[in-house]
Coordinates of C-alpha atoms and ligand atoms in Angstrom, one line a residue:
X1 CA 0.0 0.0 0.0
X2 CA 1.5 3.4 -0.9
X3 CA 3.0 4.9 2.3
X4 CA 3.7 8.5 3.1
X5 CA 5.0 10.1 6.3
X6 CA 3.2 13.1 7.8
X7 CA 4.7 14.7 10.9
X8 CA 6.1 11.3 12.0
X9 CA 2.9 9.4 11.2
X10 CA 3.1 6.5 8.8
X11 CA 0.0 7.1 6.5
X12 CA -1.3 4.6 3.9
X13 CA -3.5 5.8 1.0
X14 CA -5.3 3.4 -1.4
X15 CA -7.6 4.2 -4.3
X16 CA -8.5 7.3 -6.3
X17 CA -8.2 10.5 -4.4
X18 CA -11.1 12.0 -6.4
X19 CA -13.4 9.5 -4.6
X20 CA -15.1 10.0 -1.3
X21 CA -12.4 9.6 1.4
X22 CA -12.6 7.3 4.4
X23 CA -10.1 7.6 7.2
X24 CA -9.6 4.4 9.2
X25 CA -8.3 4.5 12.8
X26 CA -7.1 1.2 14.3
X27 CA -7.3 -0.1 17.9
X28 CA -4.8 -0.8 20.6
X29 CA -2.2 -2.4 20.4
X30 CA -2.7 -2.9 16.6
X31 CA -1.6 -0.9 13.6
X32 CA -3.2 0.2 10.3
X33 CA -2.9 -3.3 8.8
X34 CA -5.9 -4.5 10.9
X35 CA -8.1 -2.7 8.3
X36 CA -6.5 -4.5 5.3
X37 CA -9.7 -6.5 4.5
X38 CA -11.9 -3.4 4.5
X39 CA -9.5 -1.4 2.4
X40 CA -9.2 -4.2 -0.1
X41 CA -13.0 -4.3 -0.4
X42 CA -13.6 -0.5 -0.6
X43 CA -10.6 1.0 -2.4
X44 CA -12.1 0.7 -5.9
X45 CA -14.9 3.1 -4.9
X46 CA -13.4 5.1 -2.0
X47 CA -10.2 6.9 -1.2
X48 CA -9.0 4.8 1.8
X49 CA -6.6 6.5 4.2
X50 CA -5.3 4.6 7.2
X51 CA -2.3 5.4 9.5
X52 CA -0.4 4.0 12.4
X53 CA -1.5 5.8 15.5
X54 CA 1.5 7.7 17.1
X55 CA 3.4 5.4 19.3
X56 CA 2.3 2.2 17.5
X57 CA 3.4 0.4 14.2
X58 CA 5.7 2.4 12.0
X59 CA 4.8 5.8 13.4
X60 CA 7.0 7.9 15.6
X61 CA 7.0 7.4 19.3
X62 CA 8.5 10.8 20.1
X63 CA 8.5 11.3 23.9
X64 CA 5.6 8.8 24.3
X65 CA 3.4 11.4 26.0
X66 CA 0.1 11.2 24.3
X67 CA -3.5 12.3 25.0
X68 CA -6.7 11.7 23.2
X69 CA -6.4 15.4 22.3
X70 CA -3.0 14.9 20.7
X71 CA -4.4 11.9 18.7
X72 CA -7.2 14.2 17.5
X73 CA -4.6 16.8 16.5
X74 CA -2.9 14.0 14.4
X75 CA -6.2 13.3 12.6
X76 CA -6.7 17.0 11.9
X77 CA -3.1 17.2 10.5
X78 CA -3.7 14.2 8.1
X79 CA -7.1 15.6 6.9
X80 CA -5.5 19.0 6.2
X81 CA -2.3 17.7 4.6
X82 CA -4.1 15.3 2.3
X83 CA -6.8 17.9 1.7
X84 CA -9.6 15.4 2.4
X85 CA -13.0 16.8 1.8
X86 CA -15.6 15.8 4.3
X87 CA -14.1 12.4 4.9
X88 CA -16.0 9.5 6.6
X89 CA -14.2 8.6 9.8
X90 CA -14.2 5.0 10.9
X91 CA -12.6 3.9 14.2
X92 CA -12.2 0.6 15.9
X93 CA -12.1 0.5 19.8
X94 CA -9.3 3.0 20.7
X95 CA -9.6 4.4 17.2
X96 CA -13.3 4.8 17.9
X97 CA -12.5 6.9 21.0
X98 CA -10.4 9.1 18.8
X99 CA -13.1 9.2 16.0
X100 CA -15.8 10.2 18.5
X101 CA -13.7 12.9 20.0
X102 CA -12.8 14.1 16.5
X103 CA -16.5 14.4 15.6
X104 CA -17.1 16.3 18.8
X105 CA -14.1 18.6 18.5
X106 CA -13.8 19.1 14.8
X107 CA -17.4 19.7 14.0
X108 CA -18.3 20.0 10.3
X109 CA -15.1 18.2 9.2
X110 CA -16.6 14.7 8.7
X111 CA -19.6 13.5 6.6
X112 CA -20.3 10.2 8.5
X113 CA -19.0 8.2 11.4
X114 CA -18.4 4.5 11.8
X115 CA -17.6 3.0 15.3
X116 CA -16.6 -0.6 15.5
X117 CA -16.4 -2.3 19.0
X118 CA -16.0 1.0 20.8
X119 CA -17.7 3.0 23.6
X120 CA -18.3 6.6 24.5
X121 CA -17.7 6.3 28.3
X122 CA -14.4 7.2 29.8
X123 CA -12.5 4.8 32.1
X124 CA -14.0 4.4 35.5
X125 CA -11.8 3.8 38.6
X126 CA -11.7 0.0 38.0
X127 CA -10.5 0.5 34.4
X128 CA -8.0 3.1 35.4
X129 CA -6.5 0.8 38.0
X130 CA -6.4 -2.0 35.5
X131 CA -4.5 0.2 33.1
X132 CA -2.1 1.2 35.9
X133 CA -1.3 -2.4 36.5
X134 CA -0.7 -3.0 32.8
X135 CA 1.7 0.0 32.7
X136 CA 3.6 -1.5 35.7
X137 CA 3.7 -4.9 34.0
X138 CA 5.1 -3.5 30.7
X139 CA 7.7 -1.5 32.7
X140 CA 8.8 -4.6 34.5
X141 CA 8.5 -7.3 31.8
X142 CA 8.3 -5.5 28.4
X143 CA 5.5 -6.3 25.9
X144 CA 5.8 -10.1 25.6
X145 CA 3.3 -11.4 28.1
X146 CA 0.9 -8.5 28.1
X147 CA 0.4 -8.6 24.3
X148 CA -0.3 -12.3 24.3
X149 CA -2.7 -12.1 27.3
X150 CA -4.5 -9.0 25.8
X151 CA -4.9 -10.5 22.4
X152 CA -6.3 -13.7 23.9
X153 CA -9.1 -11.6 25.5
X154 CA -9.8 -9.7 22.2
X155 CA -10.4 -12.7 19.9
X156 CA -13.1 -15.4 20.1
X157 CA -12.4 -19.0 20.9
X158 CA -13.5 -20.0 17.4
X159 CA -11.1 -17.5 15.7
X160 CA -8.3 -18.8 17.9
X161 CA -9.0 -22.4 16.8
X162 CA -9.5 -21.7 13.1
X163 CA -7.2 -18.7 12.5
X164 CA -4.6 -19.3 15.2
X165 CA -1.8 -18.6 12.8
X166 CA -3.1 -15.1 12.0
X167 CA -3.5 -14.4 15.7
X168 CA 0.0 -15.5 16.3
X169 CA 1.3 -13.2 13.5
X170 CA -0.6 -10.3 15.1
X171 CA 0.9 -11.1 18.5
X172 CA 4.4 -11.3 17.0
X173 CA 3.9 -7.9 15.2
X174 CA 2.5 -6.1 18.2
X175 CA 5.4 -7.4 20.4
X176 CA 7.8 -5.4 18.1
X177 CA 6.1 -2.1 19.0
X178 CA 7.8 0.4 21.3
X179 CA 6.9 -0.3 25.0
X180 CA 7.1 3.5 25.5
X181 CA 4.6 4.1 22.6
X182 CA 2.2 1.3 23.9
X183 CA 2.3 2.9 27.4
X184 CA 1.7 6.3 26.0
X185 CA -1.5 5.0 24.3
X186 CA -2.6 3.4 27.6
X187 CA -2.2 6.8 29.4
X188 CA -4.1 8.6 26.6
X189 CA -6.9 6.1 27.0
X190 CA -7.1 6.3 30.7
X191 CA -7.1 10.1 30.7
X192 CA -9.6 10.6 27.9
X193 CA -12.8 12.6 28.3
X194 CA -16.3 11.0 28.3
X195 CA -18.2 11.6 25.1
X196 CA -21.5 10.1 26.3
X197 CA -23.3 13.5 26.6
X198 CA -22.2 14.4 23.1
X199 CA -24.0 11.4 21.5
X200 CA -27.4 13.1 21.1
X201 CA -25.6 16.0 19.3
X202 CA -24.1 13.9 16.6
X203 CA -25.6 15.3 13.3
X204 CA -24.0 12.9 10.8
X205 CA -25.1 9.4 9.8
X206 CA -23.5 6.9 12.1
X207 CA -23.0 3.2 11.9
X208 CA -22.1 1.2 15.0
X209 CA -20.9 -2.4 14.7
X210 CA -20.1 -4.8 17.5
X211 CA -19.0 -8.4 17.6
X212 CA -21.7 -10.6 19.3
X213 CA -19.1 -12.0 21.8
X214 CA -17.3 -8.7 22.5
X215 CA -16.6 -8.6 26.3
X216 CA -14.4 -5.4 26.1
X217 CA -17.0 -3.1 24.4
X218 CA -20.2 -5.2 24.7
X219 CA -23.1 -5.1 22.2
X220 CA -25.6 -3.9 24.8
X221 CA -23.4 -0.8 25.5
X222 CA -23.1 -0.1 21.8
X223 CA -26.8 -0.6 21.3
X224 CA -27.5 2.0 24.0
X225 CA -25.0 4.4 22.3
X226 CA -26.9 3.8 19.0
X227 CA -30.2 4.7 20.8
X228 CA -28.7 8.0 22.0
X229 CA -27.5 9.1 18.5
X230 CA -30.2 10.7 16.3
X231 CA -29.3 9.1 12.9
X232 CA -27.6 5.9 13.8
X233 CA -27.8 2.2 12.9
X234 CA -26.5 -0.7 15.0
X235 CA -25.2 -3.9 13.4
X236 CA -24.3 -7.0 15.5
X237 CA -21.5 -9.0 13.9
X238 CA -21.9 -12.7 14.4
X239 CA -19.0 -15.1 14.9
X240 CA -16.8 -12.3 16.4
X241 CA -15.6 -11.1 19.8
X242 CA -13.9 -7.7 20.1
X243 CA -12.1 -7.4 16.7
X244 CA -15.0 -7.6 14.3
X245 CA -13.0 -6.1 11.3
X246 CA -10.6 -9.0 11.5
X247 CA -12.7 -11.8 13.0
X248 CA -15.6 -11.5 10.6
X249 CA -14.4 -9.2 7.8
X250 CA -17.1 -10.4 5.5
X251 CA -20.0 -9.4 7.7
X252 CA -18.3 -6.2 8.7
X253 CA -17.6 -5.3 5.1
X254 CA -21.2 -6.0 4.2
X255 CA -22.5 -3.7 7.0
X256 CA -20.0 -1.0 6.0
X257 CA -20.8 -1.2 2.3
X258 CA -24.6 -1.0 2.9
X259 CA -24.1 2.0 5.2
X260 CA -21.9 3.7 2.6
X261 CA -24.3 3.1 -0.2
X262 CA -27.1 4.7 1.8
X263 CA -25.2 8.0 2.4
Ligands
LIG1 C1 -8.7 -1.5 21.8 O1 -9.0 -2.6 21.2 O2 -8.3 -0.5 21.1 C2 -8.7 -1.5 23.3 O3 -9.3 -2.7 23.7 C3 -9.3 -0.3 23.8 C4 -9.2 -0.3 25.3 O4 -8.4 -0.9 25.9 O5 -10.0 0.5 25.9

């Protein structure tokens, strides 16, 4: 995929730039390649832009001090540099936290919003303490054990059995990331604002997708988010836990294509 670097971010652009742009934001601790199946499907008709979130993948780690706000600044920089006109913003999990805050902060920039396996609420005390213990673990042990344990919670049992080699490749890739960058993302997530009150004010068409076995961002939480957004549709993705874009790319792509056709 053609790669370009924008202020230290590794950005990938696929398709005809005259087409409607979609900007894809990956989750934690993934990189832009988690969207490969969606970009392959959509890049004949859409200008697909993805990037490695700062601190992860091939993007710069800098000082490793990130906030959700600095992640939104990065999206704004990409949109401006690539001169994207009213892009659709599509975020998975942590990428969804960024996408939702982008829509709240950069009003009028985007024409539609897609949230996959993501939530609007900020971390409560329990989640903050869990992140603190992960930060400590990574400081003491590095990424090896954490990445394996975390990925095992993300993916369904069925995916582990049938696509175990792909999961192993993903674990191997994420273990190569910078521990400082990974910890920076954890701190950005635990310090993010809560966007729940903003949901009724979203004025653009919104699609929410959630794996039926997702225990990290559960379907009933996403259904409630959908109910709070004026022009939103909820799609449950069967045979998937947290990582619907990878675990059931076919169903996710179908939901995404139908939503895009309706815009
Ligand atoms: C993700 O998949 O991006 C993470 O599970 C998000 C989180 O830890 O809150």
